[in-house]
mmCIF file of C-alpha atoms and ligand atoms in Angstrom:
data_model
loop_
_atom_site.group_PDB
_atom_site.id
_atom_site.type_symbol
_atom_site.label_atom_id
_atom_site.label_comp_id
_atom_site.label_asym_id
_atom_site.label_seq_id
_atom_site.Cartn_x
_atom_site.Cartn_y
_atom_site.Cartn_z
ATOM 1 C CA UNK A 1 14.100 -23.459 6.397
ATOM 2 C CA UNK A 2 15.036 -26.001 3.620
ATOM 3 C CA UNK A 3 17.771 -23.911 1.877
ATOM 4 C CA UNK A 4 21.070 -24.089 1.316
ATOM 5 C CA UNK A 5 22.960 -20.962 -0.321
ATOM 6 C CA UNK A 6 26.255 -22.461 -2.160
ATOM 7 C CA UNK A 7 28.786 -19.978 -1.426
ATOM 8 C CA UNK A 8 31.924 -20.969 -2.881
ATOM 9 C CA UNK A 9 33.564 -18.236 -4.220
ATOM 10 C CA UNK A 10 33.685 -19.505 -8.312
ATOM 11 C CA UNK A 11 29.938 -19.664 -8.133
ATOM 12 C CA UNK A 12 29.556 -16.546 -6.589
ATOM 13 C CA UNK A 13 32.015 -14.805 -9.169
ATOM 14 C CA UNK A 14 30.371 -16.483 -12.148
ATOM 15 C CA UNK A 15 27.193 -14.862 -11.208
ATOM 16 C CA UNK A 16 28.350 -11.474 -10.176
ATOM 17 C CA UNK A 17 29.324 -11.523 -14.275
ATOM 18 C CA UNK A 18 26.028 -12.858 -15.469
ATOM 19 C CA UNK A 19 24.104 -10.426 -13.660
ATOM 20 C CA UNK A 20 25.895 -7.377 -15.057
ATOM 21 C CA UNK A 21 24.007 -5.815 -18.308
ATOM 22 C CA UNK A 22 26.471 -5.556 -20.785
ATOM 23 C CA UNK A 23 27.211 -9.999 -20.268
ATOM 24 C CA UNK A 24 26.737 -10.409 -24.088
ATOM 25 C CA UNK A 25 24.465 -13.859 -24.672
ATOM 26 C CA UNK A 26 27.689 -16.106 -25.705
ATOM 27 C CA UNK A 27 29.233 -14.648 -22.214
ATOM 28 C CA UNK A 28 25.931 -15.452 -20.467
ATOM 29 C CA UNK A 29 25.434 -18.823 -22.124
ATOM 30 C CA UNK A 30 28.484 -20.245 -20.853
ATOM 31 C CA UNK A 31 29.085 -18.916 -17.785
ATOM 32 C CA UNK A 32 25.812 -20.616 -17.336
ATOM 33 C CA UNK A 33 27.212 -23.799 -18.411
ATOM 34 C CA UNK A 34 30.204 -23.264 -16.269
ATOM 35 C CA UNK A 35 28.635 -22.319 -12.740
ATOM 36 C CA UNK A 36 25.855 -25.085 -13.205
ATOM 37 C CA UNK A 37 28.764 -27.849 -13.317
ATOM 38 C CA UNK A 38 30.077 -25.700 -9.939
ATOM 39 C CA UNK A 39 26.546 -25.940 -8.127
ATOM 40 C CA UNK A 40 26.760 -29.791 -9.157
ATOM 41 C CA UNK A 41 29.670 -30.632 -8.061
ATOM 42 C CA UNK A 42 28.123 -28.962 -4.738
ATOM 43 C CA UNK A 43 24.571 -30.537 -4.839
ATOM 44 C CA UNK A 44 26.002 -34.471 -5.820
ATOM 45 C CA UNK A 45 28.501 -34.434 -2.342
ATOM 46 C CA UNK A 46 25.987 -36.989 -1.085
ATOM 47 C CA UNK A 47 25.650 -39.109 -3.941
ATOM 48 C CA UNK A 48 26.123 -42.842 -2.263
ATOM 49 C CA UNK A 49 29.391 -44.689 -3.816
ATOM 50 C CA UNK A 50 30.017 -48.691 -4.722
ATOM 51 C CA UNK A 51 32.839 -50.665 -4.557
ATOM 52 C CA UNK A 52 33.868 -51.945 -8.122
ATOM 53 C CA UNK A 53 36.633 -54.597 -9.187
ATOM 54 C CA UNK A 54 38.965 -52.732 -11.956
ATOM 55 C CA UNK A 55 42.042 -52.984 -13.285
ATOM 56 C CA UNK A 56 44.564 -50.821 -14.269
ATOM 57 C CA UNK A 57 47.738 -50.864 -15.682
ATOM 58 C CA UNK A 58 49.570 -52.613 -13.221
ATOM 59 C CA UNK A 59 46.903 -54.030 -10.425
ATOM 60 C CA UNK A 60 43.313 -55.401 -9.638
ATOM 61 C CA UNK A 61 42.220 -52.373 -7.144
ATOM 62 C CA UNK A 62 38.604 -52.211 -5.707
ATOM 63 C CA UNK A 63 37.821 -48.606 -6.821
ATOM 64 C CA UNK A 64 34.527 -46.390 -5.793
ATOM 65 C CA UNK A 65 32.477 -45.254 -8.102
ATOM 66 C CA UNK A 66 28.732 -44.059 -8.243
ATOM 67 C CA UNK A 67 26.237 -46.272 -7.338
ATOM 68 C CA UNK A 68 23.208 -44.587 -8.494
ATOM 69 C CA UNK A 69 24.145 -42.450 -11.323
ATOM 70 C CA UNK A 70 22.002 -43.759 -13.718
ATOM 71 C CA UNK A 71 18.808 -43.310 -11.662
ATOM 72 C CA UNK A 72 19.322 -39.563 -11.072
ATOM 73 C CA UNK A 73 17.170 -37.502 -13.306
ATOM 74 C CA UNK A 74 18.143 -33.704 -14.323
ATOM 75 C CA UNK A 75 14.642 -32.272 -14.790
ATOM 76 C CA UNK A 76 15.022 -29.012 -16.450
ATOM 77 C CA UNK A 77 11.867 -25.911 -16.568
ATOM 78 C CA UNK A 78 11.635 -24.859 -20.018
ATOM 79 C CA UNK A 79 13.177 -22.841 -21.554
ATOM 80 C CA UNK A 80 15.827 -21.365 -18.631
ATOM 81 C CA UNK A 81 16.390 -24.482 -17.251
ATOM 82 C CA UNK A 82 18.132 -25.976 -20.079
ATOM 83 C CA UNK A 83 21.098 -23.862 -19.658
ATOM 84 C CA UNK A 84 21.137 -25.355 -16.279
ATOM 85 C CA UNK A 85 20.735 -28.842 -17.608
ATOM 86 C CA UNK A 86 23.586 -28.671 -20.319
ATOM 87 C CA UNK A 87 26.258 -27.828 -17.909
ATOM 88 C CA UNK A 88 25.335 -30.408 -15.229
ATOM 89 C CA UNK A 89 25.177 -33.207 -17.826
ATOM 90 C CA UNK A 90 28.556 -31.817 -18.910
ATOM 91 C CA UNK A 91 29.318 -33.322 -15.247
ATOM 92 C CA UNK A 92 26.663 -36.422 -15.206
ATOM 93 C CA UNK A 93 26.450 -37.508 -18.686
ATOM 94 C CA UNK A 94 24.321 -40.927 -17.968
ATOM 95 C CA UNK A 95 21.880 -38.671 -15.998
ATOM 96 C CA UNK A 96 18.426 -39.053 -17.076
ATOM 97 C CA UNK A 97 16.457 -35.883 -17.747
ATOM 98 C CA UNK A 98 12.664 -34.751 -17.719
ATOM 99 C CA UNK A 99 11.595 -31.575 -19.642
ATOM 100 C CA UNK A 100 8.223 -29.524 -17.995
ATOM 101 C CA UNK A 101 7.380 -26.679 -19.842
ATOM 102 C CA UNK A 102 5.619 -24.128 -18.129
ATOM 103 C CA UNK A 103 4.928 -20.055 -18.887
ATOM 104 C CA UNK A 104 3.875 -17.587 -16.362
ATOM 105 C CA UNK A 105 1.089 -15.332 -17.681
ATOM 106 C CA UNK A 106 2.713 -12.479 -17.961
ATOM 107 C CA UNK A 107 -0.617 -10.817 -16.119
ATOM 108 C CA UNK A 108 -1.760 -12.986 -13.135
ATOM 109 C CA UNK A 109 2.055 -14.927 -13.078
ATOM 110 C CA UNK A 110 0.019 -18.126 -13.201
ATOM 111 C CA UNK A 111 1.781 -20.500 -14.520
ATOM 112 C CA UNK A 112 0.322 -22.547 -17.254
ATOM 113 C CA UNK A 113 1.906 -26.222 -18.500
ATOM 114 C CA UNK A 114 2.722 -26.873 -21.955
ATOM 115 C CA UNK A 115 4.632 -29.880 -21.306
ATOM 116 C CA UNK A 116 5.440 -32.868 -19.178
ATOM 117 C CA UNK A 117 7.959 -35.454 -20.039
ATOM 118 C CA UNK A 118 9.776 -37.984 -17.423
ATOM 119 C CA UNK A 119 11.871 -40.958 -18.297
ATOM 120 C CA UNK A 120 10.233 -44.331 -16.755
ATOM 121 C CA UNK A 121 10.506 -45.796 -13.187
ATOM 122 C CA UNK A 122 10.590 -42.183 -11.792
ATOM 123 C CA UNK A 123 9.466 -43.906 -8.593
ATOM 124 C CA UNK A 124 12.911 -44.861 -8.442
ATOM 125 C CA UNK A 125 15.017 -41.767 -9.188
ATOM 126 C CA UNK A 126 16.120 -39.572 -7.432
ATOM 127 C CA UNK A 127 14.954 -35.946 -9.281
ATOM 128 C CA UNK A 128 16.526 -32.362 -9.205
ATOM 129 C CA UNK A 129 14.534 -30.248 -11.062
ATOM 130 C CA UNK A 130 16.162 -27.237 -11.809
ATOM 131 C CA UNK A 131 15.106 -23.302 -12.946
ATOM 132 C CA UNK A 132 17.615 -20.290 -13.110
ATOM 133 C CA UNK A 133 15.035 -18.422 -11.477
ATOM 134 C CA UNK A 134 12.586 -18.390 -8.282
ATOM 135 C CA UNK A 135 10.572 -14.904 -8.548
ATOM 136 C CA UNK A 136 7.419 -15.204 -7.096
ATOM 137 C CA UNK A 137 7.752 -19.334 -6.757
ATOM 138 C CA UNK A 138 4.775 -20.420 -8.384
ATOM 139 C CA UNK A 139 6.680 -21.803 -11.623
ATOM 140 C CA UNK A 140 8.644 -24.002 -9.078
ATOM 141 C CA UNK A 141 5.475 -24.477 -7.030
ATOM 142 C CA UNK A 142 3.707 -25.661 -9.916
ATOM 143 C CA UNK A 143 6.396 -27.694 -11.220
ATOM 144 C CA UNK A 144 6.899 -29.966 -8.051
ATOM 145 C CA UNK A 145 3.244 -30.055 -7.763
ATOM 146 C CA UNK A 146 3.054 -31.979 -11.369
ATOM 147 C CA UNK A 147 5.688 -33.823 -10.542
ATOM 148 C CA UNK A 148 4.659 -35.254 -7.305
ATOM 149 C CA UNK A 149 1.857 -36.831 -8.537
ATOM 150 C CA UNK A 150 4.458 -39.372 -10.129
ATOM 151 C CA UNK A 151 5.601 -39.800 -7.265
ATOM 152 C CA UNK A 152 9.585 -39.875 -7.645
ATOM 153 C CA UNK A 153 11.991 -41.534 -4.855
ATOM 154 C CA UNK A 154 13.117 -38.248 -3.982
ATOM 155 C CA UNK A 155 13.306 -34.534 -5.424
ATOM 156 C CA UNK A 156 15.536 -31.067 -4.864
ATOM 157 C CA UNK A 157 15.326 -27.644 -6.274
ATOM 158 C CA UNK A 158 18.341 -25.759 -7.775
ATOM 159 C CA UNK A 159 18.372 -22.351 -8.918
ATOM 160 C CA UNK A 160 20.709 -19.680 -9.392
ATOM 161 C CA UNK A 161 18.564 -16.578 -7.675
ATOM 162 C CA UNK A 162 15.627 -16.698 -5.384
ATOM 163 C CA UNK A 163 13.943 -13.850 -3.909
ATOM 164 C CA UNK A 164 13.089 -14.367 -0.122
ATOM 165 C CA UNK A 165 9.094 -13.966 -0.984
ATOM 166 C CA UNK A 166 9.419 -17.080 -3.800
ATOM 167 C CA UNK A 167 11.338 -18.773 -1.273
ATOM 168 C CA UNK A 168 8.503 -18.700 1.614
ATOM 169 C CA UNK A 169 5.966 -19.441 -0.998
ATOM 170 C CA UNK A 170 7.664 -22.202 -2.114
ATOM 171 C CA UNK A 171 8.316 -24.015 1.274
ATOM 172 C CA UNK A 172 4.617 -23.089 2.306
ATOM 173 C CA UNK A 173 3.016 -25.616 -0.654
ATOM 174 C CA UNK A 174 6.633 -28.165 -0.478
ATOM 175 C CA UNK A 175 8.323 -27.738 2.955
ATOM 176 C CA UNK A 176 9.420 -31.331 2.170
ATOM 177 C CA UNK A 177 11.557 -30.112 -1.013
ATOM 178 C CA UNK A 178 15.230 -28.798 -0.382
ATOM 179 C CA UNK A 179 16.346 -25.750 -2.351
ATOM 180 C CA UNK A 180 19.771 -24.815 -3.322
ATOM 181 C CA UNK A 181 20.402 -21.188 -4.841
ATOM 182 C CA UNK A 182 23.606 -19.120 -5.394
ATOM 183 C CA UNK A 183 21.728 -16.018 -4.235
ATOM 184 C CA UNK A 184 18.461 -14.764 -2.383
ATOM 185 C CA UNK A 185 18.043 -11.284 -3.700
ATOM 186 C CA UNK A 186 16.302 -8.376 -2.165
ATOM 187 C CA UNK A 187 12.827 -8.206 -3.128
ATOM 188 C CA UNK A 188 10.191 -8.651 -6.032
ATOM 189 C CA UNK A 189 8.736 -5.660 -8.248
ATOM 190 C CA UNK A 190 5.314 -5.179 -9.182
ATOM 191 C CA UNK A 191 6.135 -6.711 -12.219
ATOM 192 C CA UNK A 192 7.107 -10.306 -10.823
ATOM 193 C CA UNK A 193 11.017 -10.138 -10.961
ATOM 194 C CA UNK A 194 13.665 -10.456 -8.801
ATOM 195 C CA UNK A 195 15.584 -7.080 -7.595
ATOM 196 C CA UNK A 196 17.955 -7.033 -8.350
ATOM 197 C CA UNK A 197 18.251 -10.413 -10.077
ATOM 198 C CA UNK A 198 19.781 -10.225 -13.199
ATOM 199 C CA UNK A 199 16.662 -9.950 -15.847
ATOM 200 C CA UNK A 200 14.523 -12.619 -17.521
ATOM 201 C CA UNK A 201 16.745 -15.363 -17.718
ATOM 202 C CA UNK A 202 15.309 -16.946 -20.749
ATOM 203 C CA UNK A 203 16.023 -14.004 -22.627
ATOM 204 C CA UNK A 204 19.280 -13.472 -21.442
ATOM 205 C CA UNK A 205 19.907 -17.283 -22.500
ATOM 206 C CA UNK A 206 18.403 -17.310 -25.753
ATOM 207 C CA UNK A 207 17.942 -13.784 -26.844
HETATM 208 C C1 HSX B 301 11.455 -17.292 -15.383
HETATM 209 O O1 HSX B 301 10.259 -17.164 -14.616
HETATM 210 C C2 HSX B 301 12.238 -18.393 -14.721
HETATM 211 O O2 HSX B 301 13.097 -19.114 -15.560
HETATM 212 C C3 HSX B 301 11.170 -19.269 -14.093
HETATM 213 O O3 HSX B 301 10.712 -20.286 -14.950
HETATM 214 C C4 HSX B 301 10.067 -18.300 -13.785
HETATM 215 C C5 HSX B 301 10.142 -17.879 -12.356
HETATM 216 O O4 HSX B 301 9.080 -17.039 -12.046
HETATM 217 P P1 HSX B 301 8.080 -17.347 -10.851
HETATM 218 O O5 HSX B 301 7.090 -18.336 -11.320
HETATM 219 O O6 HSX B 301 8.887 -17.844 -9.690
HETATM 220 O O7 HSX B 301 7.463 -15.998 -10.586
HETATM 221 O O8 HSX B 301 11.150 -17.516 -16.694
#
């Protein structure tokens, strides 16, 4: 299937210490911040490079830089994504970014949108849309469904944790979409959440 699990051993640390209970919200917050730039660095490997004229202090050099970074677009799922979102801009500051604001009823896990904002010429961009969290998938589902229909140049998925039933959910509605996580977890409860996951991430985030 279309997922990669980023392994390296800073991300994996990083979220060892978020999961754990007694990660105080300042702790969680950052470390947040700081593995998101980590599963950047990871996700951008691709990103296509120019040739550009420059000089520095003693010669004219052709130097690469980024050819594109102006058309990528950071969309972040409210609220948990934008813990997500402020650590990869931290890495890609002229990144565009999209907000969609979605909640899961807490009783069927439907998810129901509350907001939708892209910047313009999304047909153009490449789009990572990014989530802490895939539980049961249909927040992400939902998400790339909405997003689809304005029909970007290309998208990705990034969260930290999926569970292996969001994961197959997901890929049954957008096979075409590539995931990245840190982690696919055991299982889902009753309840919706991942197992063992490391609670609602929103709250963890925010308090
Ligand atoms: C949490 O629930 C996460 O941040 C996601 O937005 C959502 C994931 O749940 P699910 O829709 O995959 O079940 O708030």
């Amino acid at each position: 299937p279309n997922v990669t699990i980023i392994e390296h051993p800073l991300v994996q640390h990083k979220l060892t210490l978020m999961r754990r209970e007694q990660t105080s919200t300042a702790k969680f917050r950052q470390l947040l911040r700081e593995i998101s730039m980590l599963l950047a660095y990871e996700i951008t490997r691709d990103l296509p490079l120019k040739k550009e004229l420059i000089q520095t202090p003693l010669a004219a050099m052709e130097a690469p830089i980024l050819a594109s970074e102006k058309k990528m677009v950071i969309v972040s799922i409210m609220r948990a994504g934008q813990g997500i979102l402020d650590g990869i801009l931290e890495l890609i500051p002229s990144a565009r970014v999209g907000h969609i604001g979605l909640y899961r009823d807490p009783r069927t896990f439907i998810p129901i949108e509350y907001y939708f904002k892209l910047p313009d010429d999304i047909e153009e961009r490449e789009v990572l849309v990014v989530d802490p969290m895939i539980a049961t998938g249909n927040t992400a589902i939902a998400a790339i469904q909405r997003l689809k229909q304005t029909n970007p140049f290309s998208v990705k998925f990034l969260c930290l944790i999926a569970s292996p039933e969001g994961i197959k959910n997901f890929h049954s509605y957008h096979p075409d979409v590539p995931l990245y996580t840190a982690a696919i977890d055991d299982h889902l409860d009753e309840h919706g959440y991942i197992i063992p996951g490391l609670g609602d991430a929103g709250d963890r985030l925010f308090g």
